[in-house]
Short mmCIF file of C-alpha atoms and ligand atoms in Angstrom, two decimals:
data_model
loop_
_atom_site.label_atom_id
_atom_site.label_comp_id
_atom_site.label_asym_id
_atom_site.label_seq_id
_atom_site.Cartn_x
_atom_site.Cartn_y
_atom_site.Cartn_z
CA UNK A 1 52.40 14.42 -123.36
CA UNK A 2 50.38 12.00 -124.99
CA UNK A 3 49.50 11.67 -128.82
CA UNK A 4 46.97 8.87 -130.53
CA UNK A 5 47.03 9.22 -134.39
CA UNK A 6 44.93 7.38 -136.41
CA UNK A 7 44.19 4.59 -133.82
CA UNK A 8 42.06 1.86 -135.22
CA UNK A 9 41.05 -1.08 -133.51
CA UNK A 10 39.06 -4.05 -135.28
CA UNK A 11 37.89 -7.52 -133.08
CA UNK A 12 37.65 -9.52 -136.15
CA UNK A 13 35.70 -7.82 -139.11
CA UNK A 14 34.04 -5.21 -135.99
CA UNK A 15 35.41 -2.07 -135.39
CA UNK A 16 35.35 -1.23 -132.09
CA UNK A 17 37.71 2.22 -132.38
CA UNK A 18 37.96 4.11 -135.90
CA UNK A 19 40.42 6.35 -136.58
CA UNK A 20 40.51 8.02 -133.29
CA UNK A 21 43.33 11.10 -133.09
CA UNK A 22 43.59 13.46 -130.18
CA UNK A 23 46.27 14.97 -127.75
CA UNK A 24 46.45 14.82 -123.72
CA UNK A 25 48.47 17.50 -122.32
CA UNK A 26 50.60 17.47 -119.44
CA UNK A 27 48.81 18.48 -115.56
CA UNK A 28 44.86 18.17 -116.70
CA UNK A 29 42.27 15.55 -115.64
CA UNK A 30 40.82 14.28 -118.85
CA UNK A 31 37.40 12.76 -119.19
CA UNK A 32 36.24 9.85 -122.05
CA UNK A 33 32.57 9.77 -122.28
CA UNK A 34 30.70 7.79 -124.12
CA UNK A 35 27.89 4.90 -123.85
CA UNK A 36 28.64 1.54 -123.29
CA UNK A 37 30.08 0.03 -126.31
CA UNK A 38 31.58 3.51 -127.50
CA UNK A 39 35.04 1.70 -127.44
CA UNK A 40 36.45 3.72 -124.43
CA UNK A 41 38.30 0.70 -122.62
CA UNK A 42 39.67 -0.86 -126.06
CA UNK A 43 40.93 2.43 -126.14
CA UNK A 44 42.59 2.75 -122.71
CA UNK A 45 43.76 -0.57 -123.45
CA UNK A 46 45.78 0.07 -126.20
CA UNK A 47 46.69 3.48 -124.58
CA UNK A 48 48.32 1.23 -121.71
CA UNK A 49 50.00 -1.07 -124.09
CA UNK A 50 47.78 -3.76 -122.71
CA UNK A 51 46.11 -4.72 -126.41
CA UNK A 52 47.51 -4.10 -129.70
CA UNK A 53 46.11 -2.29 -132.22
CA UNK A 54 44.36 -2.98 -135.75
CA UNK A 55 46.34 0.64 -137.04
CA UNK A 56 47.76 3.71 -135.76
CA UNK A 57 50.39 4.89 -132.96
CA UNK A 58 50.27 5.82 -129.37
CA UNK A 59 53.20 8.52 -127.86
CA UNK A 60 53.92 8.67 -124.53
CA UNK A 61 56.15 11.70 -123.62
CA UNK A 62 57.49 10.92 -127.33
CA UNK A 63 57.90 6.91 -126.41
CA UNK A 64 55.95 4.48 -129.00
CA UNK A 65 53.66 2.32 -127.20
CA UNK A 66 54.47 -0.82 -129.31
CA UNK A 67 57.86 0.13 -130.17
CA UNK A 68 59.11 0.97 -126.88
CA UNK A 69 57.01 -0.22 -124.30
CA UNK A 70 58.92 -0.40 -121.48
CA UNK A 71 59.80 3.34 -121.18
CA UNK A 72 56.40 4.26 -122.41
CA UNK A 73 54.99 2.39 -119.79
CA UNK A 74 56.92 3.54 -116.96
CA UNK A 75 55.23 6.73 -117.57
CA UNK A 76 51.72 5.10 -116.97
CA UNK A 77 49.78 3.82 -114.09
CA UNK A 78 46.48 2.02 -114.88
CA UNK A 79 43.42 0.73 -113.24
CA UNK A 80 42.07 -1.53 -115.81
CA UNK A 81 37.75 -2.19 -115.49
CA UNK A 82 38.14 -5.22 -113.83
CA UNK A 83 41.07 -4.72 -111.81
CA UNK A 84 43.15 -7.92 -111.33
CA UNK A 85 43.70 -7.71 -107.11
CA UNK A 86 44.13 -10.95 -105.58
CA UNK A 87 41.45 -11.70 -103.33
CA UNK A 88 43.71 -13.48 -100.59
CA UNK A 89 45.93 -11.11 -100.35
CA UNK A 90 46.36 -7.78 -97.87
CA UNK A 91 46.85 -4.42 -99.46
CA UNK A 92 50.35 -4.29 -98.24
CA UNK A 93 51.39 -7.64 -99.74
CA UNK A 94 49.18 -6.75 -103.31
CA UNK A 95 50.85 -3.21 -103.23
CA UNK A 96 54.76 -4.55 -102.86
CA UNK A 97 53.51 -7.59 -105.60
CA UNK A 98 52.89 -5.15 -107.80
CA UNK A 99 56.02 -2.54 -107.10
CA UNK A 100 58.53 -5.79 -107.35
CA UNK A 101 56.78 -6.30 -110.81
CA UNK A 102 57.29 -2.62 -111.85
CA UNK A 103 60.96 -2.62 -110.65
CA UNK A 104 60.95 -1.04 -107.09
CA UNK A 105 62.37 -2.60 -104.48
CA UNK A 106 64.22 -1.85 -101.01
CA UNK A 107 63.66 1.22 -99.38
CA UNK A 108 62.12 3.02 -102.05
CA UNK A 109 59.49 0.32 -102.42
CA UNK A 110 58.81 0.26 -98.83
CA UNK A 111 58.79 4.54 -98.94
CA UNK A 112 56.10 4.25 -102.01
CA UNK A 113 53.83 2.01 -100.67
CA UNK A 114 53.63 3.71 -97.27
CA UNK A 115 52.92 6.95 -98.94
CA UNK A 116 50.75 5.76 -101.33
CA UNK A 117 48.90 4.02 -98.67
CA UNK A 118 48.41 7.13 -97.12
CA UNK A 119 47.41 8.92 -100.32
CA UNK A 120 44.35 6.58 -100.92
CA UNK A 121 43.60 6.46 -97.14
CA UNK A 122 43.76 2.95 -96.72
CA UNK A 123 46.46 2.46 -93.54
CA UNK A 124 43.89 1.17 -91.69
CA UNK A 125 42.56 -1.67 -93.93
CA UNK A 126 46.48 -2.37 -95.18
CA UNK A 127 46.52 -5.84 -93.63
CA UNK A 128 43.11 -7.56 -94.24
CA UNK A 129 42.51 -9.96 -96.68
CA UNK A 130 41.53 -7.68 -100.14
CA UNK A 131 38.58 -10.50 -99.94
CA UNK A 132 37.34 -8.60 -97.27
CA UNK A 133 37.22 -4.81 -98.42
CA UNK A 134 33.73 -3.61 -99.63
CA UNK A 135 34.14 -2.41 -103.36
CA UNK A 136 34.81 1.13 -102.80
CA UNK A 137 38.43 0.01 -100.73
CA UNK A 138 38.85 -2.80 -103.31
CA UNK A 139 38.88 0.24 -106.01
CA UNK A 140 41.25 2.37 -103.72
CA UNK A 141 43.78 -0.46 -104.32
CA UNK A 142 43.49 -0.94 -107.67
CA UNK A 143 44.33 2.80 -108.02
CA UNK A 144 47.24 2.52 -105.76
CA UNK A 145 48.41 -0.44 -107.58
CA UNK A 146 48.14 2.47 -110.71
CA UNK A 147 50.41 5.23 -108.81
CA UNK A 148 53.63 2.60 -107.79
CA UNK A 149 56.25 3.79 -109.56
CA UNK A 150 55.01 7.38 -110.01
CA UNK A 151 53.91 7.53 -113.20
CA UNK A 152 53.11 10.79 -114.70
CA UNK A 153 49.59 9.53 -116.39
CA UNK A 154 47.03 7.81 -114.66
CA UNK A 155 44.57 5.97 -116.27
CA UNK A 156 41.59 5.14 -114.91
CA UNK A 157 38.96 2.87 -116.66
CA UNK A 158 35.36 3.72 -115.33
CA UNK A 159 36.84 3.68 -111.48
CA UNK A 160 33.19 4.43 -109.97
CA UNK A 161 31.35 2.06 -111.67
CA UNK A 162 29.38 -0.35 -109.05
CA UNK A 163 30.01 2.08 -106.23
CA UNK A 164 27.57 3.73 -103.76
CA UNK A 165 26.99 7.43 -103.54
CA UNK A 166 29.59 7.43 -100.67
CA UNK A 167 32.19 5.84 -101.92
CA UNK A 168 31.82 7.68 -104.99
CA UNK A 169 32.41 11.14 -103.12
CA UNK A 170 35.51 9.61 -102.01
CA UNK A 171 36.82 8.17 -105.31
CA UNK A 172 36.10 11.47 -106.76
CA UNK A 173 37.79 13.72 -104.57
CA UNK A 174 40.79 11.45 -104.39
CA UNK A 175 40.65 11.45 -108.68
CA UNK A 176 40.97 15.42 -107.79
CA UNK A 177 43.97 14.90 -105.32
CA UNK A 178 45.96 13.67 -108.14
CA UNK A 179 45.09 15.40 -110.36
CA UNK A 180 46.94 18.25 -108.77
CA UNK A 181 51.00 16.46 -109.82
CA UNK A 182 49.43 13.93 -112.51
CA UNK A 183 48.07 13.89 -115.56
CA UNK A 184 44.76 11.64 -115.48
CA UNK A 185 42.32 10.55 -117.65
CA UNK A 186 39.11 8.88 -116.27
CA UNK A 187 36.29 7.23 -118.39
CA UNK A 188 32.64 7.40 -117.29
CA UNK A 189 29.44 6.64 -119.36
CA UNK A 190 27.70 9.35 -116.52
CA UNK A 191 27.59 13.55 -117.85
CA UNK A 192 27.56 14.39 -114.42
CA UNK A 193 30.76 12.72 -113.25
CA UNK A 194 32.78 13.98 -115.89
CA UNK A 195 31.45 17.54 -115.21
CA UNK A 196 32.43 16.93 -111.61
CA UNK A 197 35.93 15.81 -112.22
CA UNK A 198 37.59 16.66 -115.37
CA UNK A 199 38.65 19.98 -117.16
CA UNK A 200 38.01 18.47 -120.45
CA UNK A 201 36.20 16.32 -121.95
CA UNK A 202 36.33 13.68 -124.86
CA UNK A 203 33.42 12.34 -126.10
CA UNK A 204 33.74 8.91 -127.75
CA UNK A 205 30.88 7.49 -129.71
CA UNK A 206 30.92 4.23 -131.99
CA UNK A 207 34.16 4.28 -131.20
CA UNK A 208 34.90 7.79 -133.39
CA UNK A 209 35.94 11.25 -131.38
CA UNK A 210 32.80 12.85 -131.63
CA UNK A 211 34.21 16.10 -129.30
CA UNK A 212 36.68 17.67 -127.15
CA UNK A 213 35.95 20.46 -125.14
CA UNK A 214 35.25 21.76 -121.71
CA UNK A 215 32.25 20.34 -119.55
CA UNK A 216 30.14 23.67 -119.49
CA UNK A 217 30.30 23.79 -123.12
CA UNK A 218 28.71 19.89 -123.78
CA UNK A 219 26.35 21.06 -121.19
CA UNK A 220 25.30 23.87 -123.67
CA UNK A 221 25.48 21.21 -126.53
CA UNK A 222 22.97 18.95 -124.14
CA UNK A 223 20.62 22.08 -123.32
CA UNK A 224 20.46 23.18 -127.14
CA UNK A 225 18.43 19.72 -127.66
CA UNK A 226 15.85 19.91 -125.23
CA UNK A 227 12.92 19.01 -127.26
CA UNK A 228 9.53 19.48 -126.89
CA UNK A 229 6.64 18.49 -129.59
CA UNK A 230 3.05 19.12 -129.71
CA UNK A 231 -0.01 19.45 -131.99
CA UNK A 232 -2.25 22.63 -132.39
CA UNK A 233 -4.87 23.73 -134.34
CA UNK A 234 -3.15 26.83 -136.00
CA UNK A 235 -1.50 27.99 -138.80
CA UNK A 236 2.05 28.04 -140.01
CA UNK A 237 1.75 31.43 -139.64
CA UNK A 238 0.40 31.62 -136.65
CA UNK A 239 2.98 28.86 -135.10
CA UNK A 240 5.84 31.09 -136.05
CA UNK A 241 4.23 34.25 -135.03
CA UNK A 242 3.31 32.86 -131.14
CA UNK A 243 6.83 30.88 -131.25
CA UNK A 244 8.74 34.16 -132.25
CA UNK A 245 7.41 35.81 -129.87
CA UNK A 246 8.21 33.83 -126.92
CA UNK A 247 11.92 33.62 -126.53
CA UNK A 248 14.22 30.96 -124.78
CA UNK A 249 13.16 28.60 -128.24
CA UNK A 250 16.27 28.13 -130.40
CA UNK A 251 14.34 26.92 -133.58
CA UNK A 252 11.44 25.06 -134.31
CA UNK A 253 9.93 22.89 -137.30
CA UNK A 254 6.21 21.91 -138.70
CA UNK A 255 6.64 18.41 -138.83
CA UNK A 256 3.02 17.71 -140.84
CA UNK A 257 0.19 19.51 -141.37
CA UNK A 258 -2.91 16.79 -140.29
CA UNK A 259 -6.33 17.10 -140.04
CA UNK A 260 -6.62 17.38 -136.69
CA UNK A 261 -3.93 20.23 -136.29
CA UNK A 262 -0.11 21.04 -136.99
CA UNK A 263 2.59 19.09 -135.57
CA UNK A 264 5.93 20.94 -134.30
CA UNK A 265 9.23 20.46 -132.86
CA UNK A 266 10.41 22.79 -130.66
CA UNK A 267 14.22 23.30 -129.28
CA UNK A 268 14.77 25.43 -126.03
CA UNK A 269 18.20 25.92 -124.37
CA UNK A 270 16.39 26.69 -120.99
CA UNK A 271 17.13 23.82 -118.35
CA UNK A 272 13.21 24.14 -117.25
CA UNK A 273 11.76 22.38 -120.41
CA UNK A 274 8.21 22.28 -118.06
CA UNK A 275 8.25 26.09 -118.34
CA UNK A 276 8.34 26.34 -121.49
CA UNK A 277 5.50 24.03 -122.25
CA UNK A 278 3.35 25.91 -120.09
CA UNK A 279 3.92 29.12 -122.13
CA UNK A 280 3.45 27.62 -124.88
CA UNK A 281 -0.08 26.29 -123.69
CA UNK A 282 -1.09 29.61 -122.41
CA UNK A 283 0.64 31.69 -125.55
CA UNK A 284 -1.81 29.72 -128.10
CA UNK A 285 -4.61 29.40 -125.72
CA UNK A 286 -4.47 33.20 -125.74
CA UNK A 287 -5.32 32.92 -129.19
CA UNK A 288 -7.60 30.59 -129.04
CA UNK A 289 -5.92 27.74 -130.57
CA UNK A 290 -6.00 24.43 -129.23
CA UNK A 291 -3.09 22.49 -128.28
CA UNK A 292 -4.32 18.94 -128.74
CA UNK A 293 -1.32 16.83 -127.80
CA UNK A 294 2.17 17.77 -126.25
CA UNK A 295 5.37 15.78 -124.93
CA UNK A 296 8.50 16.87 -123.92
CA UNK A 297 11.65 14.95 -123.60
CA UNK A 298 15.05 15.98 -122.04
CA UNK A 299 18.15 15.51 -123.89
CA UNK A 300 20.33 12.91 -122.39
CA UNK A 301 23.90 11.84 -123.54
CA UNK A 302 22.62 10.04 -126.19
CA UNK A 303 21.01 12.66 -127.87
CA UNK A 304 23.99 14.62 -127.93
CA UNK A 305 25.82 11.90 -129.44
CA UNK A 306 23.30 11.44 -131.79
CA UNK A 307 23.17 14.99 -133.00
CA UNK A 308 26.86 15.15 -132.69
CA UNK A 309 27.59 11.99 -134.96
CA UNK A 310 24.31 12.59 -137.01
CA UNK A 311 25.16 11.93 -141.11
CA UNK A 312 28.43 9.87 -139.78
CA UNK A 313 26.91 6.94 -139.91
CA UNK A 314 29.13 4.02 -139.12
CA UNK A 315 30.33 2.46 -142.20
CA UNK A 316 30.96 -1.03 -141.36
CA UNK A 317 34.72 -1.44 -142.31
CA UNK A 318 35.99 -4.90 -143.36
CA UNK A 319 39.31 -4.53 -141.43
CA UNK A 320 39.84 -8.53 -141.82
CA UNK A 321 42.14 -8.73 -138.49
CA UNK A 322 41.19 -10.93 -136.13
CA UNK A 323 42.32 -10.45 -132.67
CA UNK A 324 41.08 -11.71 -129.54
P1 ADP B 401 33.29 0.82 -123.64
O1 ADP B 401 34.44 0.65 -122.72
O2 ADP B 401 33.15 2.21 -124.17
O3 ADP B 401 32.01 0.32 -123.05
P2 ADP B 401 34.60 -1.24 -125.20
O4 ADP B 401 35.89 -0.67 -125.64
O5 ADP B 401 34.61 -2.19 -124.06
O6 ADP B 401 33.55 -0.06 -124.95
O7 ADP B 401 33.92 -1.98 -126.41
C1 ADP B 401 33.75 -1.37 -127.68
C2 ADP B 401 33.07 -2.36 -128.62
O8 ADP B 401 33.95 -3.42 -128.91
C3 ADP B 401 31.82 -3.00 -128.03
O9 ADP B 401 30.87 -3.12 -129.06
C4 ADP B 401 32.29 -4.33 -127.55
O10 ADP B 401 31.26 -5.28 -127.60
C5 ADP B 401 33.39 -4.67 -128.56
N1 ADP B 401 34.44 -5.49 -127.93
C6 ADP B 401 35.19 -5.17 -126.86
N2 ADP B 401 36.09 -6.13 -126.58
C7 ADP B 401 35.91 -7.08 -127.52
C8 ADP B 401 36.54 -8.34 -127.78
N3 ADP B 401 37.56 -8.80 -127.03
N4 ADP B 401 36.09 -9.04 -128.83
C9 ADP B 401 35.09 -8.59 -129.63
N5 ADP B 401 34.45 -7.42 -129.43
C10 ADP B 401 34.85 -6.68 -128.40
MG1 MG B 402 34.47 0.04 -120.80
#
């Protein structure tokens, strides 16, 4: 459905998206996670055929984003980051605006826009002034703006960003709806959403594909580097005999052997990272061996893109474009 090969994208001699490949099949909700900067929008930008890029091609339903944009596309309907909705306008007039612009007109127009108001419940609010929506009905426009014309991919650009837990709910679920006749792909700097949305997942860090797989396996990826690091007053020996025999610790390293005691690092795929510090205090206390310092730290998204891009590091291209 849609194929990006090789897509490079360089703002002057920075390179905001390197070499990025990856395919989007047809009826899925896709996720792109990544941290700010990861290059996620430049990305959906260029996806959209709304910025051009340094190298590489874009193939919607076979279509060549910068070759034949107009049928590529009609096959896409985008809510950009910052949205452009005109602030004195109602939803109605914004919605037929933006149909006239894609084509529609006549009955159909009229037909799509009453459905589609429907669709992202906003009949009731269809004639104030967009001015005076709160943010969560400002973002229900902008993604019925996206689904005029009934395009087959949606493309969403961080669409609960600035939200409150509410209106989030309701921007997810809706995300859901449509996901059930369109293909869409969200973006989302938050784990959680993406594991509450999407069926798969692409993570996108320093602007290189760093995976692609299914939520509950990242969260295994995110458990496996739970980390936990303390100093006792034992052996190496006796470190890996108490740590063997504990379970639920995927692998462990002496950092340094100091005066005061031996430094480790411990890695534990168990959710309940407090747990295992406790067992670990009473396993060598057993013994009598002093723990003398301990700190434990839960993996976050960045972790896992650290470990995940770990010995990539960024080479800083000289791609001598400038764009922008
Ligand atoms: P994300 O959406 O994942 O937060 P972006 O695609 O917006 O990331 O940005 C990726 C990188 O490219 C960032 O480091 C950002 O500062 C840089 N960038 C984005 N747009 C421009 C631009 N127009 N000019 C220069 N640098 C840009
Ligand atoms: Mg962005």
């Amino acid at each position: 459905m849609i194929k990006v090969e090789h897509l490079t994208k360089c703002y002057g001699d920075f390179t905001a998206v390197s070499d990025l490949s990856f395919e989007i099949d047809e009826g899925h909700v896709y996720g792109f996670l990544g941290p700010n900067g990861a290059g996620k929008s430049t990305t959906m930008n260029i996806m959209t055929g709304c910025l051009s890029a340094t190298e590489g091609h874009v193939r919607i339903e076979g279509y060549d984003i910068f070759e034949e944009p107009k049928q590529a596309k009609r096959k896409i309907g985008y809510l950009p980051e910052q949205p452009p909705l005109y602030m004195n306008e109602t939803p109605a007039e914004y919605l037929k605006f933006v149909g006239e612009a894609k084509g529609l007109k006549g009955g159909e127009l009229q037909r799509q826009i009453e459905e589609i108001l429907r669709q992202t419940k906003l009949e009731h609010v269809k004639d104030r002034l967009i001015s005076a929506l709160s943010k969560g009905y400002r973002q229900r426009v902008g993604i019925a703006q996206a689904l005029l014309g009934n395009p087959k991919v949606i493309i969403l650009d961080e669409p609960t960003v600035g939200l409150d837990p509410i209106q989030i709910i309701e921007i997810r679920d809706m995300i859901r709806q449509l996901g059930e006749n369109h293909t869409v792909i969200l973006s989302s700097h938050i784990l959680a959403e993406v594991q509450a949305i999407c069926e798969k997942v692409l993570i996108i860090s320093q602007g290189k594909l760093a995976a692609f797989d299914r939520p509950e396996n990242l969260e295994k990826l995110l458990l496996a580097s739970n980390a936990i690091s303390f100093t006792v007053e034992a052996s190496k020996e006796e470190i890996d005999e108490v740590l063997g025999g504990l379970g639920q610790i995927t692998e462990w390293e002496i950092q340094a052997k100091e005066d005061k005691g031996t430094m480790v690092s411990v890695k534990t795929e168990t959710e309940n990272v407090r747990d295992i510090c406790r067992k670990l205090f009473f396993s060598f206390a057993d013994k009598k061996k002093a723990i003398l310092e301990m700190s434990s730290k839960k993996a976050n998204l960045e972790d896992v893109f650290i470990e995940l891009t770990e010995g990539e590091k960024r080479e800083e291209e000289e791609c001598g474009v400038s764009e922008e």
